[in-house]
Tab-separated table of C-alpha atoms in Angstrom:
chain	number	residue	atom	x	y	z
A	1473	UNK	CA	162.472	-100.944	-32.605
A	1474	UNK	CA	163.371	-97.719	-33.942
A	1475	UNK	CA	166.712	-97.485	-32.455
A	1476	UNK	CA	167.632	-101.357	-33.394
A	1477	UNK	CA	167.077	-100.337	-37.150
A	1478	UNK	CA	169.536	-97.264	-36.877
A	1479	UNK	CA	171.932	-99.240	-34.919
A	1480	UNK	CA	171.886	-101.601	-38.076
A	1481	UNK	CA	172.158	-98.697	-40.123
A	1482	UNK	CA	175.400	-97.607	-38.257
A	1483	UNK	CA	177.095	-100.804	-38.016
A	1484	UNK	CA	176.600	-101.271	-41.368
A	1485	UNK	CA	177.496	-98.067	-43.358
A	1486	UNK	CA	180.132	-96.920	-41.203
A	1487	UNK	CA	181.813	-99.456	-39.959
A	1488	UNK	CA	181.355	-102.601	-42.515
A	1489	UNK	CA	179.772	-105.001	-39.915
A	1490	UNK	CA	177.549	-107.316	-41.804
A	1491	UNK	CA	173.993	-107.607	-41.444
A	1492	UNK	CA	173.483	-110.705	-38.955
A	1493	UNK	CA	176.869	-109.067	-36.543
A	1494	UNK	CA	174.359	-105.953	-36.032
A	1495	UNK	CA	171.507	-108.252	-34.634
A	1496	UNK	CA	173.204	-108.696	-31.347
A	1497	UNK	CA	174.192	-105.147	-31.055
A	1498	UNK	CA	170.700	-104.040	-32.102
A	1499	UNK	CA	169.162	-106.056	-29.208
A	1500	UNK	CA	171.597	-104.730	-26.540
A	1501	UNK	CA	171.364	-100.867	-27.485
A	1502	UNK	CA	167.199	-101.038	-27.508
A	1503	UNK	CA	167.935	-103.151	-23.790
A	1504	UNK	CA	170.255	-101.224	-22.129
A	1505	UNK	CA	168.351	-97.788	-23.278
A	1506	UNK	CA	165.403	-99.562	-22.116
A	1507	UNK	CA	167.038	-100.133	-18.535
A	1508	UNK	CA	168.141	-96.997	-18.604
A	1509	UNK	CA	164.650	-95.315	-19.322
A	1510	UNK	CA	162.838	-98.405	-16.639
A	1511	UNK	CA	164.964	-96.858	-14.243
A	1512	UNK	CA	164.463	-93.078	-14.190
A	1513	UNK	CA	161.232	-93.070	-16.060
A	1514	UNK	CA	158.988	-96.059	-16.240
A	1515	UNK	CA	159.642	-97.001	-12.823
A	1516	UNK	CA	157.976	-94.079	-10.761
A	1517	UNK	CA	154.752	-94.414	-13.360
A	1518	UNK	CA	154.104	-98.422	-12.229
A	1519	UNK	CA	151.383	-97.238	-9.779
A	1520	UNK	CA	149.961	-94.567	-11.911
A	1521	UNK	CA	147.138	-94.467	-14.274
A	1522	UNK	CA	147.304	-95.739	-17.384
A	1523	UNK	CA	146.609	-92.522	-18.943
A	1524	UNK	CA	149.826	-91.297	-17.777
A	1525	UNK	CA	151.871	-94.293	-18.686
A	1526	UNK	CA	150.603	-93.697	-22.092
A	1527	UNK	CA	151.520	-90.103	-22.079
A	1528	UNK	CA	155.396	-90.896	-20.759
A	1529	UNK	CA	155.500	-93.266	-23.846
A	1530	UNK	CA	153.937	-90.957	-26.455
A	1531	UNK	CA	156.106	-88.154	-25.115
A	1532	UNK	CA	159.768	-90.623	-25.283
A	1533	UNK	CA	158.392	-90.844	-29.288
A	1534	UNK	CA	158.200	-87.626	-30.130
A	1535	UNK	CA	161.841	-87.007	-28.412
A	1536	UNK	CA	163.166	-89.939	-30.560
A	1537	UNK	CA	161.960	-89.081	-33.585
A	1538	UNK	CA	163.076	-85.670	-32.898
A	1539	UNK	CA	166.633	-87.157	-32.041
A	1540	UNK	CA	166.715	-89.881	-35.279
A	1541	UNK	CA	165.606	-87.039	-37.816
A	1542	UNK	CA	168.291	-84.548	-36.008
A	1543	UNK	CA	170.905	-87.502	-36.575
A	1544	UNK	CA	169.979	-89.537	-39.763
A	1545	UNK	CA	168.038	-87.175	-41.409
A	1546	UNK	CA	164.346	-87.774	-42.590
A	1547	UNK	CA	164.976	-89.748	-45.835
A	1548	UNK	CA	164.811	-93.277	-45.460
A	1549	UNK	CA	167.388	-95.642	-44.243
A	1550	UNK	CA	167.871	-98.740	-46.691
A	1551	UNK	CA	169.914	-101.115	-45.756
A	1552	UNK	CA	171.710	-104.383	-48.097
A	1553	UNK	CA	171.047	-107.731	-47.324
A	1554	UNK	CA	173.605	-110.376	-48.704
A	1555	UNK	CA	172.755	-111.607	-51.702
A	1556	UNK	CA	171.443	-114.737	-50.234
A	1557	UNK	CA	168.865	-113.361	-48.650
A	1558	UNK	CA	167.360	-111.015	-51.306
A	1559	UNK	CA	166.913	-114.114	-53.538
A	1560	UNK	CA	163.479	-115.810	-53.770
A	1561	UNK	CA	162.031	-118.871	-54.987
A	1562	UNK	CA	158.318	-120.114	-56.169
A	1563	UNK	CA	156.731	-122.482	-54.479
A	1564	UNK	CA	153.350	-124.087	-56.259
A	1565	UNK	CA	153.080	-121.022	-58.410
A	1566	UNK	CA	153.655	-118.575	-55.187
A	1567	UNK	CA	156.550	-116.234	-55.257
A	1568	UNK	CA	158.119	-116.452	-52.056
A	1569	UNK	CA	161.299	-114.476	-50.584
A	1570	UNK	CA	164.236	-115.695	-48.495
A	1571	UNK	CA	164.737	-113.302	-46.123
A	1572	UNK	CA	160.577	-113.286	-45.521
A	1573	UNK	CA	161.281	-117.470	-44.464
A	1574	UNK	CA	163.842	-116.550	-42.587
A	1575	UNK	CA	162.129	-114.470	-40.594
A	1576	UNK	CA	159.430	-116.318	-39.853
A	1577	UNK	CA	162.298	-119.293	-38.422
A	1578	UNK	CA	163.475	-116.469	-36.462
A	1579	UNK	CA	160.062	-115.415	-35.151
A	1580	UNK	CA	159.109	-118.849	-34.189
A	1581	UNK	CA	162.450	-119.799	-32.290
A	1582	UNK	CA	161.986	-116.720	-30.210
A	1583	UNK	CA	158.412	-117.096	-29.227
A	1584	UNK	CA	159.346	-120.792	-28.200
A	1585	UNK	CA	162.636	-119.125	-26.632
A	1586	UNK	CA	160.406	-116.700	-24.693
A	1587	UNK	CA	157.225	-119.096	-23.830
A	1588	UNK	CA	159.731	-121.806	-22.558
A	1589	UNK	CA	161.730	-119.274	-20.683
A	1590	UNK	CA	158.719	-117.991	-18.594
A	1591	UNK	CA	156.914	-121.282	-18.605
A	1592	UNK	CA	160.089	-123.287	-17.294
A	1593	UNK	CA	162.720	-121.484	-15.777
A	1594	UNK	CA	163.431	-120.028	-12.579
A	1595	UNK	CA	163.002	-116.410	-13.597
A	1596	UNK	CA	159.875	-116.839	-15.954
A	1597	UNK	CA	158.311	-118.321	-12.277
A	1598	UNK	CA	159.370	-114.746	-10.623
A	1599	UNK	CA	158.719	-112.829	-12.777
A	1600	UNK	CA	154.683	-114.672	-12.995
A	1601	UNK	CA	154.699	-114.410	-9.069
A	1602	UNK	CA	155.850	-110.637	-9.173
A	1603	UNK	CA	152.694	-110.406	-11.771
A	1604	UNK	CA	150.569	-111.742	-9.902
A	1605	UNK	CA	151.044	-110.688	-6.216
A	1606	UNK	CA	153.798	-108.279	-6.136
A	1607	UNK	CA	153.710	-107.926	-2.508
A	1608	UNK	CA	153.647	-111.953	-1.447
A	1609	UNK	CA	156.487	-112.025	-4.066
A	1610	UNK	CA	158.744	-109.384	-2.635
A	1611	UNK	CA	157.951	-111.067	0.868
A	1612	UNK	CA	159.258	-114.438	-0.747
A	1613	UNK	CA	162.546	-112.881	-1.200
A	1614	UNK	CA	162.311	-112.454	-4.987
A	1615	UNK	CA	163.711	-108.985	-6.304
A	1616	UNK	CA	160.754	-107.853	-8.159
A	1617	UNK	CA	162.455	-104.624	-9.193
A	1618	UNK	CA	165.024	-106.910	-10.652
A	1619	UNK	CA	162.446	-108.462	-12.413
A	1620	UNK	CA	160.810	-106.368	-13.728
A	1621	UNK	CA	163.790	-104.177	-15.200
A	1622	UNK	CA	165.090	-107.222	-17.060
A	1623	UNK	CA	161.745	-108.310	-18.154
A	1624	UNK	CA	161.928	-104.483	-19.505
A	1625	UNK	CA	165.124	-104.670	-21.172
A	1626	UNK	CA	164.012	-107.959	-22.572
A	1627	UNK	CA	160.836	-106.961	-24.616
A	1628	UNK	CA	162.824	-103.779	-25.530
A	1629	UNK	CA	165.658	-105.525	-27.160
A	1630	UNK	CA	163.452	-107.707	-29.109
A	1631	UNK	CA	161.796	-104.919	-30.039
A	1632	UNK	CA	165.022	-103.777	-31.249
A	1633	UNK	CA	166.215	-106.848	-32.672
A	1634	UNK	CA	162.459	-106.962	-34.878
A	1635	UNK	CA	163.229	-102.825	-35.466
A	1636	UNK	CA	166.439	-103.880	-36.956
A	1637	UNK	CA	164.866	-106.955	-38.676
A	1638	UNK	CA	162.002	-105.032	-40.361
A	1639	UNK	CA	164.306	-102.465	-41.803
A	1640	UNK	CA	164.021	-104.143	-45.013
A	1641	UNK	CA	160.229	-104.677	-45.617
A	1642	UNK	CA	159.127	-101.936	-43.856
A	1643	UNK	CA	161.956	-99.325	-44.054
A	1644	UNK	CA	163.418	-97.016	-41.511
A	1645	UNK	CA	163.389	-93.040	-41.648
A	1646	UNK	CA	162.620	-91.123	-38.233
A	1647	UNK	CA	158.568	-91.830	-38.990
A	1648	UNK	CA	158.983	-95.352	-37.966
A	1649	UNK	CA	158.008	-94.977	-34.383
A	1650	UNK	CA	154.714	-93.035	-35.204
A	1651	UNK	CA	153.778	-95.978	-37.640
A	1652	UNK	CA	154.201	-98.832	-35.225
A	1653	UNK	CA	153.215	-96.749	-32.067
């Protein structure tokens, strides 16, 4: 999530992108790091106690916060939403925000997206058998490793794209990832 938000950050100051061009790029930088860390990291801990998956995972924070304070700073990393969003309207006396309806649409699409997608489609049904009986799955033919790497990549880069959503009710400075750990 951490690393969608300063990806967001990037786009934005440096180059100019506007805020809903840095979504997609937010998702794919938090997925491919993600394969890239499945693959070298994650991978060899799958059979290991959960103590130690925890530890792997508590010891990549530290590192990025380490790396995002070393980078960005530690001040905090506001971004500006178009004016569209930042506007707000009442509803029955209640004050409610644009950008906070908006993401609640953009919550609920992807949770559909996601249910649907495991519930109905050809990889949602491996990647449930690879769950469930990884070794009648891998004798089935079905590329569990597969599976599970883009199963990886795609919790990561929605963590990303929510890291980069969040930036601006929650904020972003290199804390972030010890506050939602």
């Amino acid at each position: 999530a951490m690393l969608g938000g300063y990806v967001t950050v990037l786009l934005m100051r440096q180059y100019g992108w506007p805020f809903f061009a840095t979504l997609p790029a937010a998702f794919i930088a938090a997925a491919v790091l993600s394969v890239l860390l499945e693959r070298t990291l994650y991978r060899r801990l799958y059979r290991a106690s959960d103590l130690d998956q925890v530890l792997l995972t508590i010891g990549i924070v530290f590192v990025s916060v380490a790396v995002a304070a070393y980078l960005f700073g530690a001040v905090q990393q506001p971004v500006q939403l178009p004016p569209a969003l930042r506007s707000s309207f009442n509803i029955l006396g209640i004050h409610v925000g644009v950008y906070r309806l908006i993401l609640i649409g953009i919550a609920l699409a992807i949770t559909v997206l996601v249910a649907a997608g495991l519930e109905f489609t050809r990889f949602g049904a491996q990647v449930r058998a690879a769950v469930d009986n990884e070794r009648m799955a891998r004798g089935l033919g079905i590329d569990v490793d597969r599976a599970f790497a883009a199963t990886f990549a795609l919790g990561s880069g929605l963590a990303g794209l929510g890291g980069a959503l969040a930036i601006e009710i929650v904020g972003l400075d290199p804390s972030f990832a010890f506050t939602y750990l």
